[in-house]
mmCIF file of C-alpha atoms and ligand atoms in Angstrom:
data_model
loop_
_atom_site.group_PDB
_atom_site.id
_atom_site.type_symbol
_atom_site.label_atom_id
_atom_site.label_comp_id
_atom_site.label_asym_id
_atom_site.label_seq_id
_atom_site.Cartn_x
_atom_site.Cartn_y
_atom_site.Cartn_z
ATOM 1 C CA MET A 1 100.507 76.988 -37.992
ATOM 2 C CA ALA A 2 99.287 73.971 -36.011
ATOM 3 C CA VAL A 3 95.549 73.771 -35.683
ATOM 4 C CA SER A 4 94.258 72.722 -32.282
ATOM 5 C CA HIS A 5 91.714 69.919 -32.335
ATOM 6 C CA ILE A 6 90.934 70.151 -28.655
ATOM 7 C CA THR A 7 87.239 70.893 -28.222
ATOM 8 C CA PRO A 8 86.638 73.290 -25.354
ATOM 9 C CA PRO A 9 83.953 72.180 -22.904
ATOM 10 C CA LEU A 10 80.535 73.469 -23.947
ATOM 11 C CA GLN A 11 79.400 76.614 -22.226
ATOM 12 C CA PRO A 12 76.662 75.468 -19.836
ATOM 13 C CA VAL A 13 73.280 76.940 -20.709
ATOM 14 C CA THR A 14 71.224 75.460 -17.873
ATOM 15 C CA LEU A 15 71.742 74.682 -14.206
ATOM 16 C CA ALA A 16 71.603 70.998 -15.172
ATOM 17 C CA ASP A 17 74.575 71.551 -17.509
ATOM 18 C CA TYR A 18 76.517 73.008 -14.580
ATOM 19 C CA GLU A 19 75.560 70.013 -12.469
ATOM 20 C CA ALA A 20 76.802 67.571 -15.125
ATOM 21 C CA GLN A 21 80.088 69.445 -15.612
ATOM 22 C CA SER A 22 80.707 69.774 -11.884
ATOM 23 C CA ARG A 23 80.364 66.022 -11.484
ATOM 24 C CA GLU A 24 83.287 65.603 -13.886
ATOM 25 C CA LYS A 25 85.380 68.073 -11.892
ATOM 26 C CA LEU A 26 84.814 66.905 -8.335
ATOM 27 C CA GLU A 27 86.347 63.808 -6.840
ATOM 28 C CA PRO A 28 83.687 61.175 -6.009
ATOM 29 C CA GLY A 29 83.645 61.716 -2.234
ATOM 30 C CA ILE A 30 83.229 65.480 -2.580
ATOM 31 C CA TRP A 31 80.556 64.950 -5.240
ATOM 32 C CA ALA A 32 78.721 62.633 -2.810
ATOM 33 C CA TYR A 33 78.950 65.301 -0.095
ATOM 34 C CA PHE A 34 77.458 68.071 -2.229
ATOM 35 C CA SER A 35 74.888 66.146 -4.204
ATOM 36 C CA GLY A 36 73.762 63.490 -1.742
ATOM 37 C CA GLY A 37 70.715 63.491 0.495
ATOM 38 C CA ALA A 38 69.531 61.506 3.488
ATOM 39 C CA ALA A 39 68.831 57.769 3.526
ATOM 40 C CA ASP A 40 67.009 56.606 0.354
ATOM 41 C CA GLU A 41 67.067 60.173 -0.996
ATOM 42 C CA LEU A 42 63.317 60.126 -1.589
ATOM 43 C CA THR A 43 62.854 63.707 -0.441
ATOM 44 C CA LEU A 44 65.914 64.748 -2.425
ATOM 45 C CA ARG A 45 64.487 63.295 -5.645
ATOM 46 C CA ARG A 46 60.941 64.481 -4.964
ATOM 47 C CA ASN A 47 62.193 68.030 -4.381
ATOM 48 C CA THR A 48 63.060 68.531 -8.054
ATOM 49 C CA GLU A 49 60.230 66.358 -9.383
ATOM 50 C CA ALA A 50 57.641 68.291 -7.377
ATOM 51 C CA TRP A 51 58.489 71.627 -9.023
ATOM 52 C CA GLN A 52 58.588 69.942 -12.426
ATOM 53 C CA SER A 53 55.170 68.362 -11.982
ATOM 54 C CA LEU A 54 53.393 71.657 -11.285
ATOM 55 C CA GLU A 55 51.905 73.167 -14.441
ATOM 56 C CA LEU A 56 51.867 76.857 -15.288
ATOM 57 C CA TRP A 57 48.703 78.256 -16.873
ATOM 58 C CA PRO A 58 49.830 81.096 -19.102
ATOM 59 C CA ARG A 59 47.698 84.191 -19.641
ATOM 60 C CA VAL A 60 48.078 85.830 -23.024
ATOM 61 C CA LEU A 61 47.861 89.324 -24.482
ATOM 62 C CA ARG A 62 48.540 91.039 -21.193
ATOM 63 C CA PRO A 63 50.555 94.267 -21.188
ATOM 64 C CA LEU A 64 54.154 93.521 -20.244
ATOM 65 C CA THR A 65 55.826 96.894 -20.695
ATOM 66 C CA GLY A 66 57.651 98.161 -17.636
ATOM 67 C CA GLY A 67 57.909 94.635 -16.258
ATOM 68 C CA HIS A 68 60.606 93.837 -13.701
ATOM 69 C CA THR A 69 61.695 91.281 -11.078
ATOM 70 C CA LYS A 70 62.147 93.725 -8.196
ATOM 71 C CA LEU A 71 60.744 93.113 -4.733
ATOM 72 C CA ARG A 72 60.982 94.399 -1.189
ATOM 73 C CA LEU A 73 62.297 91.962 1.389
ATOM 74 C CA ALA A 74 63.560 92.563 4.906
ATOM 75 C CA GLY A 75 63.353 96.323 4.464
ATOM 76 C CA ARG A 76 65.379 96.419 1.251
ATOM 77 C CA GLU A 77 64.651 96.603 -2.424
ATOM 78 C CA LEU A 78 66.090 93.573 -4.219
ATOM 79 C CA ALA A 79 66.686 93.290 -7.958
ATOM 80 C CA HIS A 80 65.217 89.778 -8.062
ATOM 81 C CA PRO A 81 64.031 87.049 -5.673
ATOM 82 C CA ILE A 82 67.049 84.671 -5.793
ATOM 83 C CA LEU A 83 69.384 84.255 -2.811
ATOM 84 C CA LEU A 84 72.177 81.755 -2.205
ATOM 85 C CA ALA A 85 71.430 79.221 0.532
ATOM 86 C CA PRO A 86 73.891 78.547 3.342
ATOM 87 C CA VAL A 87 76.122 75.692 2.223
ATOM 88 C CA ALA A 88 78.951 74.411 4.405
ATOM 89 C CA HIS A 89 82.596 73.925 3.425
ATOM 90 C CA GLN A 90 82.494 75.676 0.042
ATOM 91 C CA LYS A 91 86.258 75.474 -0.474
ATOM 92 C CA LEU A 92 85.686 71.769 -1.110
ATOM 93 C CA ALA A 93 84.049 72.777 -4.398
ATOM 94 C CA HIS A 94 86.660 75.328 -5.484
ATOM 95 C CA PRO A 95 89.488 77.354 -3.876
ATOM 96 C CA ASP A 96 87.341 80.498 -4.376
ATOM 97 C CA GLY A 97 85.031 79.012 -1.725
ATOM 98 C CA GLU A 98 82.560 81.237 0.121
ATOM 99 C CA LEU A 99 84.357 84.399 -0.985
ATOM 100 C CA GLY A 100 83.806 83.492 -4.630
ATOM 101 C CA SER A 101 80.131 82.693 -4.054
ATOM 102 C CA ALA A 102 79.518 85.850 -2.062
ATOM 103 C CA LEU A 103 81.234 88.067 -4.648
ATOM 104 C CA ALA A 104 79.247 86.414 -7.424
ATOM 105 C CA ALA A 105 76.022 86.902 -5.486
ATOM 106 C CA ALA A 106 76.826 90.578 -4.916
ATOM 107 C CA ALA A 107 77.685 91.107 -8.587
ATOM 108 C CA GLN A 108 74.348 89.558 -9.571
ATOM 109 C CA GLY A 109 72.309 91.407 -6.950
ATOM 110 C CA ALA A 110 71.519 88.151 -5.151
ATOM 111 C CA GLY A 111 71.382 87.749 -1.388
ATOM 112 C CA TYR A 112 74.004 85.584 0.330
ATOM 113 C CA VAL A 113 73.591 83.465 3.441
ATOM 114 C CA LEU A 114 76.899 82.397 4.988
ATOM 115 C CA SER A 115 76.926 79.026 6.776
ATOM 116 C CA THR A 116 78.163 78.611 10.348
ATOM 117 C CA GLN A 117 80.204 75.784 8.832
ATOM 118 C CA SER A 118 81.986 78.098 6.455
ATOM 119 C CA SER A 119 85.549 77.467 5.365
ATOM 120 C CA THR A 120 86.106 81.265 5.246
ATOM 121 C CA PRO A 121 85.763 83.667 8.207
ATOM 122 C CA MET A 122 82.615 85.787 8.169
ATOM 123 C CA GLU A 123 84.586 89.056 8.388
ATOM 124 C CA ALA A 124 86.456 88.314 5.144
ATOM 125 C CA ILE A 125 83.166 87.837 3.290
ATOM 126 C CA ALA A 126 81.537 90.913 4.784
ATOM 127 C CA SER A 127 84.434 93.232 4.040
ATOM 128 C CA ALA A 128 84.528 92.014 0.417
ATOM 129 C CA VAL A 129 80.864 92.661 -0.369
ATOM 130 C CA LEU A 130 79.327 95.143 2.066
ATOM 131 C CA ASP A 131 80.310 98.212 0.050
ATOM 132 C CA ASP A 132 78.794 96.914 -3.179
ATOM 133 C CA PRO A 133 75.738 99.135 -3.795
ATOM 134 C CA GLY A 134 74.054 96.516 -5.980
ATOM 135 C CA ARG A 135 74.396 93.580 -3.599
ATOM 136 C CA GLY A 136 71.531 91.698 -2.007
ATOM 137 C CA PRO A 137 71.147 91.030 1.719
ATOM 138 C CA LEU A 138 74.036 89.487 3.662
ATOM 139 C CA TRP A 139 72.879 87.074 6.365
ATOM 140 C CA PHE A 140 74.621 84.684 8.752
ATOM 141 C CA GLN A 141 73.237 81.190 9.278
ATOM 142 C CA LEU A 142 73.464 79.888 12.811
ATOM 143 C CA TYR A 143 73.698 76.225 13.701
ATOM 144 C CA TRP A 144 72.825 76.290 17.386
ATOM 145 C CA GLN A 145 75.675 74.949 19.534
ATOM 146 C CA HIS A 146 75.520 73.353 22.990
ATOM 147 C CA ASP A 147 76.940 76.486 24.643
ATOM 148 C CA ARG A 148 74.427 79.393 24.747
ATOM 149 C CA ALA A 149 77.123 82.002 25.341
ATOM 150 C CA PHE A 150 79.009 80.742 22.296
ATOM 151 C CA ASN A 151 75.894 81.191 20.135
ATOM 152 C CA LEU A 152 75.446 84.723 21.399
ATOM 153 C CA ALA A 153 79.102 85.490 20.739
ATOM 154 C CA LEU A 154 78.691 84.250 17.149
ATOM 155 C CA ALA A 155 75.584 86.420 16.717
ATOM 156 C CA GLN A 156 77.430 89.451 18.095
ATOM 157 C CA ARG A 157 80.387 88.749 15.860
ATOM 158 C CA ALA A 158 78.064 88.574 12.834
ATOM 159 C CA GLN A 159 76.436 91.847 13.820
ATOM 160 C CA ALA A 160 79.805 93.562 14.276
ATOM 161 C CA ALA A 161 80.935 92.301 10.874
ATOM 162 C CA GLY A 162 77.863 93.844 9.207
ATOM 163 C CA TYR A 163 75.521 90.874 8.717
ATOM 164 C CA GLU A 164 71.939 92.063 8.542
ATOM 165 C CA SER A 165 70.010 89.037 9.809
ATOM 166 C CA LEU A 166 70.545 85.687 11.460
ATOM 167 C CA VAL A 167 69.142 82.531 9.905
ATOM 168 C CA LEU A 168 68.658 79.926 12.595
ATOM 169 C CA THR A 169 68.477 76.456 11.109
ATOM 170 C CA ALA A 170 65.903 74.434 13.003
ATOM 171 C CA ASP A 171 65.676 71.213 11.016
ATOM 172 C CA ALA A 172 69.049 69.659 11.761
ATOM 173 C CA PRO A 173 69.422 68.935 15.502
ATOM 174 C CA VAL A 174 71.428 65.992 14.202
ATOM 175 C CA SER A 175 72.845 65.304 10.796
ATOM 176 C CA GLY A 176 70.611 63.152 8.572
ATOM 177 C CA ALA A 177 71.550 59.551 7.780
ATOM 178 C CA ARG A 178 73.640 60.484 4.788
ATOM 179 C CA ASP A 179 74.219 57.013 3.402
ATOM 180 C CA ARG A 180 75.569 58.009 0.007
ATOM 181 C CA GLU A 181 78.190 60.160 1.660
ATOM 182 C CA ARG A 182 79.216 57.408 4.097
ATOM 183 C CA ARG A 183 79.377 54.822 1.329
ATOM 184 C CA SER A 184 81.750 57.073 -0.591
ATOM 185 C CA GLY A 185 84.059 57.195 2.437
ATOM 186 C CA PHE A 186 83.942 60.999 2.417
ATOM 187 C CA THR A 187 85.701 62.784 5.259
ATOM 188 C CA LEU A 188 86.571 66.450 5.531
ATOM 189 C CA PRO A 189 90.176 67.011 4.435
ATOM 190 C CA THR A 190 92.492 68.402 7.118
ATOM 191 C CA GLY A 191 92.282 72.158 7.360
ATOM 192 C CA MET A 192 88.737 72.271 5.933
ATOM 193 C CA GLY A 193 86.942 72.497 9.297
ATOM 194 C CA SER A 194 84.359 75.116 10.221
ATOM 195 C CA VAL A 195 86.369 78.246 10.941
ATOM 196 C CA HIS A 196 83.641 79.660 13.193
ATOM 197 C CA LEU A 197 83.556 76.648 15.492
ATOM 198 C CA GLN A 198 87.246 76.453 16.283
ATOM 199 C CA ASN A 199 86.920 77.851 19.816
ATOM 200 C CA LEU A 200 83.746 76.002 20.714
ATOM 201 C CA PRO A 201 84.085 74.640 24.269
ATOM 202 C CA ALA A 202 83.906 70.854 24.521
ATOM 203 C CA PRO A 203 80.395 69.489 25.155
ATOM 204 C CA SER A 204 79.510 68.138 28.575
ATOM 205 C CA TYR A 205 78.221 64.862 27.098
ATOM 206 C CA GLN A 206 80.404 62.116 25.699
ATOM 207 C CA PRO A 207 80.464 61.891 21.912
ATOM 208 C CA SER A 208 80.246 58.094 22.280
ATOM 209 C CA GLU A 209 76.766 58.361 23.829
ATOM 210 C CA THR A 210 73.743 57.799 21.597
ATOM 211 C CA TYR A 211 72.377 60.703 19.616
ATOM 212 C CA CYS A 212 69.458 61.087 21.969
ATOM 213 C CA ALA A 213 71.586 61.113 25.103
ATOM 214 C CA GLY A 214 73.601 64.023 23.752
ATOM 215 C CA LEU A 215 70.736 65.918 22.194
ATOM 216 C CA PRO A 216 69.230 67.859 25.092
ATOM 217 C CA ALA A 217 72.534 69.621 25.474
ATOM 218 C CA HIS A 218 72.662 71.196 22.052
ATOM 219 C CA ALA A 219 69.446 70.901 20.040
ATOM 220 C CA PRO A 220 67.759 74.308 19.941
ATOM 221 C CA CYS A 221 64.222 74.721 21.328
ATOM 222 C CA TRP A 222 61.681 77.540 21.049
ATOM 223 C CA GLU A 223 62.974 78.989 24.344
ATOM 224 C CA ASP A 224 66.440 79.290 22.850
ATOM 225 C CA ILE A 225 65.093 81.400 19.990
ATOM 226 C CA ALA A 226 63.310 83.667 22.473
ATOM 227 C CA TRP A 227 66.493 83.833 24.575
ATOM 228 C CA LEU A 228 68.536 84.873 21.545
ATOM 229 C CA GLN A 229 65.921 87.397 20.381
ATOM 230 C CA GLU A 230 66.219 89.190 23.723
ATOM 231 C CA ARG A 231 69.964 89.528 23.299
ATOM 232 C CA THR A 232 70.523 90.388 19.662
ATOM 233 C CA PRO A 233 69.103 93.286 17.670
ATOM 234 C CA LEU A 234 69.508 91.249 14.481
ATOM 235 C CA PRO A 235 66.268 89.971 12.948
ATOM 236 C CA ILE A 236 66.057 86.173 13.150
ATOM 237 C CA TRP A 237 64.773 84.048 10.278
ATOM 238 C CA LEU A 238 63.905 80.416 11.022
ATOM 239 C CA LYS A 239 65.074 77.935 8.400
ATOM 240 C CA GLY A 240 63.719 74.430 8.035
ATOM 241 C CA VAL A 241 60.053 74.936 8.895
ATOM 242 C CA LEU A 242 57.560 72.644 7.142
ATOM 243 C CA HIS A 243 54.611 72.263 9.519
ATOM 244 C CA PRO A 244 51.987 75.057 9.554
ATOM 245 C CA GLN A 245 51.707 74.766 13.348
ATOM 246 C CA ASP A 246 55.439 75.478 13.688
ATOM 247 C CA ALA A 247 55.020 78.415 11.328
ATOM 248 C CA LEU A 248 52.286 79.831 13.558
ATOM 249 C CA GLN A 249 54.426 79.352 16.654
ATOM 250 C CA ALA A 250 57.320 81.138 14.961
ATOM 251 C CA LYS A 251 55.017 84.019 14.055
ATOM 252 C CA ARG A 252 53.847 84.322 17.667
ATOM 253 C CA LEU A 253 57.488 84.487 18.704
ATOM 254 C CA GLY A 254 58.016 87.423 16.361
ATOM 255 C CA VAL A 255 60.660 86.015 14.025
ATOM 256 C CA ALA A 256 61.508 88.116 10.972
ATOM 257 C CA GLY A 257 60.533 85.469 8.440
ATOM 258 C CA LEU A 258 60.538 81.786 7.615
ATOM 259 C CA ILE A 259 62.556 79.685 5.254
ATOM 260 C CA VAL A 260 60.328 76.796 4.220
ATOM 261 C CA SER A 261 62.861 74.052 3.660
ATOM 262 C CA ASN A 262 63.578 70.349 4.038
ATOM 263 C CA HIS A 263 67.313 71.070 3.977
ATOM 264 C CA GLY A 264 67.552 69.963 0.362
ATOM 265 C CA GLY A 265 66.565 66.412 1.369
ATOM 266 C CA ARG A 266 69.615 66.038 3.622
ATOM 267 C CA THR A 267 67.971 65.659 7.027
ATOM 268 C CA LEU A 268 64.672 63.753 7.382
ATOM 269 C CA ASP A 269 64.079 61.483 4.413
ATOM 270 C CA THR A 270 60.407 61.291 3.344
ATOM 271 C CA ALA A 271 59.808 64.773 4.777
ATOM 272 C CA PRO A 272 57.346 66.526 2.444
ATOM 273 C CA THR A 273 58.506 68.601 -0.464
ATOM 274 C CA THR A 274 58.342 72.336 0.019
ATOM 275 C CA THR A 275 55.799 72.546 -2.829
ATOM 276 C CA ARG A 276 53.407 70.878 -0.365
ATOM 277 C CA ALA A 277 54.437 72.698 2.800
ATOM 278 C CA LEU A 278 54.654 76.209 1.364
ATOM 279 C CA PRO A 279 50.981 76.745 0.410
ATOM 280 C CA LEU A 280 49.842 75.275 3.752
ATOM 281 C CA ILE A 281 52.124 77.656 5.624
ATOM 282 C CA ALA A 282 51.169 80.629 3.462
ATOM 283 C CA ARG A 283 47.490 79.912 4.141
ATOM 284 C CA ALA A 284 48.047 79.474 7.888
ATOM 285 C CA LEU A 285 50.000 82.726 8.215
ATOM 286 C CA GLU A 286 47.717 84.747 5.926
ATOM 287 C CA GLY A 287 50.589 86.931 4.782
ATOM 288 C CA GLY A 288 51.757 87.512 8.350
ATOM 289 C CA LEU A 289 55.423 86.747 7.683
ATOM 290 C CA PRO A 290 57.746 86.916 4.682
ATOM 291 C CA LEU A 291 58.450 83.453 3.287
ATOM 292 C CA ILE A 292 61.474 82.117 1.463
ATOM 293 C CA VAL A 293 61.474 78.590 0.068
ATOM 294 C CA ASP A 294 64.184 76.206 -1.091
ATOM 295 C CA GLY A 295 64.768 72.631 -2.195
ATOM 296 C CA GLY A 296 65.083 71.457 -5.777
ATOM 297 C CA ILE A 297 64.706 74.815 -7.510
ATOM 298 C CA ARG A 298 66.545 74.432 -10.819
ATOM 299 C CA ARG A 299 64.598 76.499 -13.376
ATOM 300 C CA GLY A 300 63.180 79.978 -13.683
ATOM 301 C CA THR A 301 59.763 78.336 -13.979
ATOM 302 C CA ASP A 302 60.392 76.757 -10.534
ATOM 303 C CA VAL A 303 61.073 80.220 -9.095
ATOM 304 C CA LEU A 304 57.844 81.551 -10.580
ATOM 305 C CA LYS A 305 55.913 78.553 -9.191
ATOM 306 C CA ALA A 306 57.425 79.176 -5.750
ATOM 307 C CA LEU A 307 56.174 82.753 -5.832
ATOM 308 C CA ALA A 308 52.767 81.575 -7.036
ATOM 309 C CA LEU A 309 52.608 79.224 -4.024
ATOM 310 C CA GLY A 310 53.200 82.088 -1.619
ATOM 311 C CA ALA A 311 56.964 82.615 -1.361
ATOM 312 C CA ASN A 312 58.510 86.076 -1.517
ATOM 313 C CA ALA A 313 61.877 84.715 -2.618
ATOM 314 C CA VAL A 314 63.858 81.497 -3.099
ATOM 315 C CA LEU A 315 67.183 80.071 -2.010
ATOM 316 C CA ILE A 316 69.337 77.862 -4.187
ATOM 317 C CA GLY A 317 71.880 75.527 -2.616
ATOM 318 C CA ARG A 318 73.490 72.902 -4.826
ATOM 319 C CA PRO A 319 73.242 74.814 -8.141
ATOM 320 C CA ALA A 320 75.550 77.513 -6.780
ATOM 321 C CA MET A 321 78.029 74.811 -5.751
ATOM 322 C CA HIS A 322 77.886 73.320 -9.246
ATOM 323 C CA GLY A 323 78.728 76.723 -10.706
ATOM 324 C CA LEU A 324 81.494 77.177 -8.136
ATOM 325 C CA ALA A 325 83.021 73.782 -8.927
ATOM 326 C CA VAL A 326 82.995 74.399 -12.685
ATOM 327 C CA ASP A 327 84.256 77.965 -12.829
ATOM 328 C CA GLY A 328 84.748 79.459 -9.357
ATOM 329 C CA ALA A 329 83.060 82.810 -8.726
ATOM 330 C CA LEU A 330 82.292 83.215 -12.433
ATOM 331 C CA GLY A 331 80.378 79.957 -12.478
ATOM 332 C CA VAL A 332 78.243 81.004 -9.506
ATOM 333 C CA ALA A 333 77.512 84.342 -11.165
ATOM 334 C CA ARG A 334 76.429 82.579 -14.368
ATOM 335 C CA VAL A 335 74.184 80.178 -12.462
ATOM 336 C CA ILE A 336 72.372 83.095 -10.832
ATOM 337 C CA ARG A 337 72.137 84.940 -14.139
ATOM 338 C CA LEU A 338 70.758 81.903 -15.988
ATOM 339 C CA LEU A 339 68.087 81.366 -13.350
ATOM 340 C CA ARG A 340 67.119 85.020 -13.350
ATOM 341 C CA ASP A 341 66.940 85.128 -17.163
ATOM 342 C CA GLU A 342 64.749 82.026 -17.132
ATOM 343 C CA LEU A 343 62.512 83.638 -14.517
ATOM 344 C CA GLU A 344 62.053 86.704 -16.716
ATOM 345 C CA ILE A 345 61.200 84.522 -19.720
ATOM 346 C CA ALA A 346 58.701 82.554 -17.618
ATOM 347 C CA MET A 347 57.127 85.786 -16.372
ATOM 348 C CA ALA A 348 56.707 87.129 -19.896
ATOM 349 C CA LEU A 349 55.289 83.845 -21.184
ATOM 350 C CA THR A 350 52.742 83.590 -18.375
ATOM 351 C CA GLY A 351 51.705 87.227 -18.624
ATOM 352 C CA CYS A 352 53.262 88.374 -15.330
ATOM 353 C CA ARG A 353 54.645 91.908 -15.476
ATOM 354 C CA THR A 354 55.822 91.899 -11.882
ATOM 355 C CA LEU A 355 56.358 89.288 -9.173
ATOM 356 C CA ASP A 356 53.116 90.301 -7.415
ATOM 357 C CA GLU A 357 51.249 88.917 -10.393
ATOM 358 C CA ALA A 358 52.534 85.400 -9.628
ATOM 359 C CA THR A 359 49.486 84.176 -7.704
ATOM 360 C CA PRO A 360 48.004 80.691 -7.171
ATOM 361 C CA ALA A 361 45.899 81.336 -10.306
ATOM 362 C CA LEU A 362 49.080 80.658 -12.317
ATOM 363 C CA LEU A 363 48.929 77.034 -11.169
ATOM 364 C CA SER A 364 45.249 76.405 -11.570
ATOM 365 C CA PRO A 365 42.711 77.873 -14.046
ATOM 366 C CA SER A 366 39.793 78.003 -11.628
HETATM 367 C C1 FMN B 1 76.478 70.439 0.653
HETATM 368 C C2 FMN B 1 75.406 71.145 1.408
HETATM 369 C C3 FMN B 1 75.714 71.777 2.602
HETATM 370 C C4 FMN B 1 74.717 72.467 3.292
HETATM 371 N N1 FMN B 1 75.060 73.147 4.433
HETATM 372 C C5 FMN B 1 74.100 73.830 5.096
HETATM 373 C C6 FMN B 1 74.447 74.614 6.236
HETATM 374 O O1 FMN B 1 75.600 74.715 6.608
HETATM 375 N N2 FMN B 1 73.441 75.247 6.890
HETATM 376 C C7 FMN B 1 72.125 75.167 6.477
HETATM 377 O O2 FMN B 1 71.234 75.748 7.102
HETATM 378 N N3 FMN B 1 71.788 74.462 5.380
HETATM 379 C C8 FMN B 1 72.735 73.804 4.683
HETATM 380 N N4 FMN B 1 72.405 73.126 3.545
HETATM 381 C C9 FMN B 1 71.009 73.193 3.032
HETATM 382 C C10 FMN B 1 70.847 74.392 2.110
HETATM 383 O O3 FMN B 1 70.917 75.605 2.816
HETATM 384 C C11 FMN B 1 69.503 74.381 1.377
HETATM 385 O O4 FMN B 1 68.454 74.267 2.305
HETATM 386 C C12 FMN B 1 69.388 73.262 0.330
HETATM 387 O O5 FMN B 1 70.617 73.003 -0.286
HETATM 388 C C13 FMN B 1 68.345 73.655 -0.725
HETATM 389 O O6 FMN B 1 68.167 72.654 -1.649
HETATM 390 P P1 FMN B 1 68.888 72.639 -3.094
HETATM 391 O O7 FMN B 1 70.300 72.241 -2.856
HETATM 392 O O8 FMN B 1 68.113 71.603 -3.838
HETATM 393 O O9 FMN B 1 68.751 74.018 -3.702
HETATM 394 C C14 FMN B 1 73.382 72.464 2.819
HETATM 395 C C15 FMN B 1 73.094 71.849 1.602
HETATM 396 C C16 FMN B 1 74.079 71.204 0.897
HETATM 397 C C17 FMN B 1 73.742 70.581 -0.428
#
């Protein structure tokens, strides 16, 4: 019998392994789209470095029996604090696309946030996962459009489909200067557009005008959030908040929670890392709002550090896309599982039985 000498690719054991393997799978333009950031990519690079540079101060000999990663968030009990961030155009990574990611998230008890710029209709995702008793929250991310009525219609459609919250992204009134992506010549392939924006009425401004000339027509403002709150029963989370003053304003407005985020370094380059913004926001709000953080989280130790800095939960963006590119839904499920396993190891090694025990004292011995 012939013996095969083909070595199968190594089973990835870290999120970085998935990243490396996905780079081999994706064509260069698509790789640039998923992995790139804005301008000189300083924020993008600092995002991962910032988590790495924080040190954990382990406590020893603490009782660990009965430990778990459960938490309460948005009125639900979650198995662990990892949710998948909204990421546009997921079918670019793999034909399984958003459906694959959402099924993987549900199977792993992780929350899923569907992007406005999804390549799969929101109803298809909802009907695939809503009945799963072990799933995490299912939320719809809203990129505010120039037509208020259109935004409301999207919110109502999400509510009717079974989405439990809206995530309004506030940090991208325009796309960042994504130089790497432009250099690669990346354009969306035909048929890969945002399915939810197909019937969007044409804007009243000319696309040829400067960014600023067109902006007042579609960039969301605080009044738009208030306007939407009055018309939808869905809780609204604000994503992309970094400044403590904005966090306080959001709290006064009565939003459901904040996602402390610099959009994974894809919007304003040199914006601070979320390791810096999160503790400032947590201190300003004094526990007044639930906080989720994202940007550069690649290890279970990063998740634990995020909780120690004041987050209730984390989002991961690119790592899920790396898993999706390598192995479709299965790859996403493994990425979530790896991160959760690493979190549990980090908890045990720092003497944390439950997530509540991840306090700032983990990061500083004083
Ligand atoms: C390819 C790509 C597409 C994204 N699309 C969206 C989007 O549609 N809506 C949104 O609010 N954020 C979007 N984001 C930002 C993510 O939700 C998240 O904030 C970021 O990826 C977190 O950083 P990480 O990738 O280092 O985990 C996107 C990020 C990437 C990498």
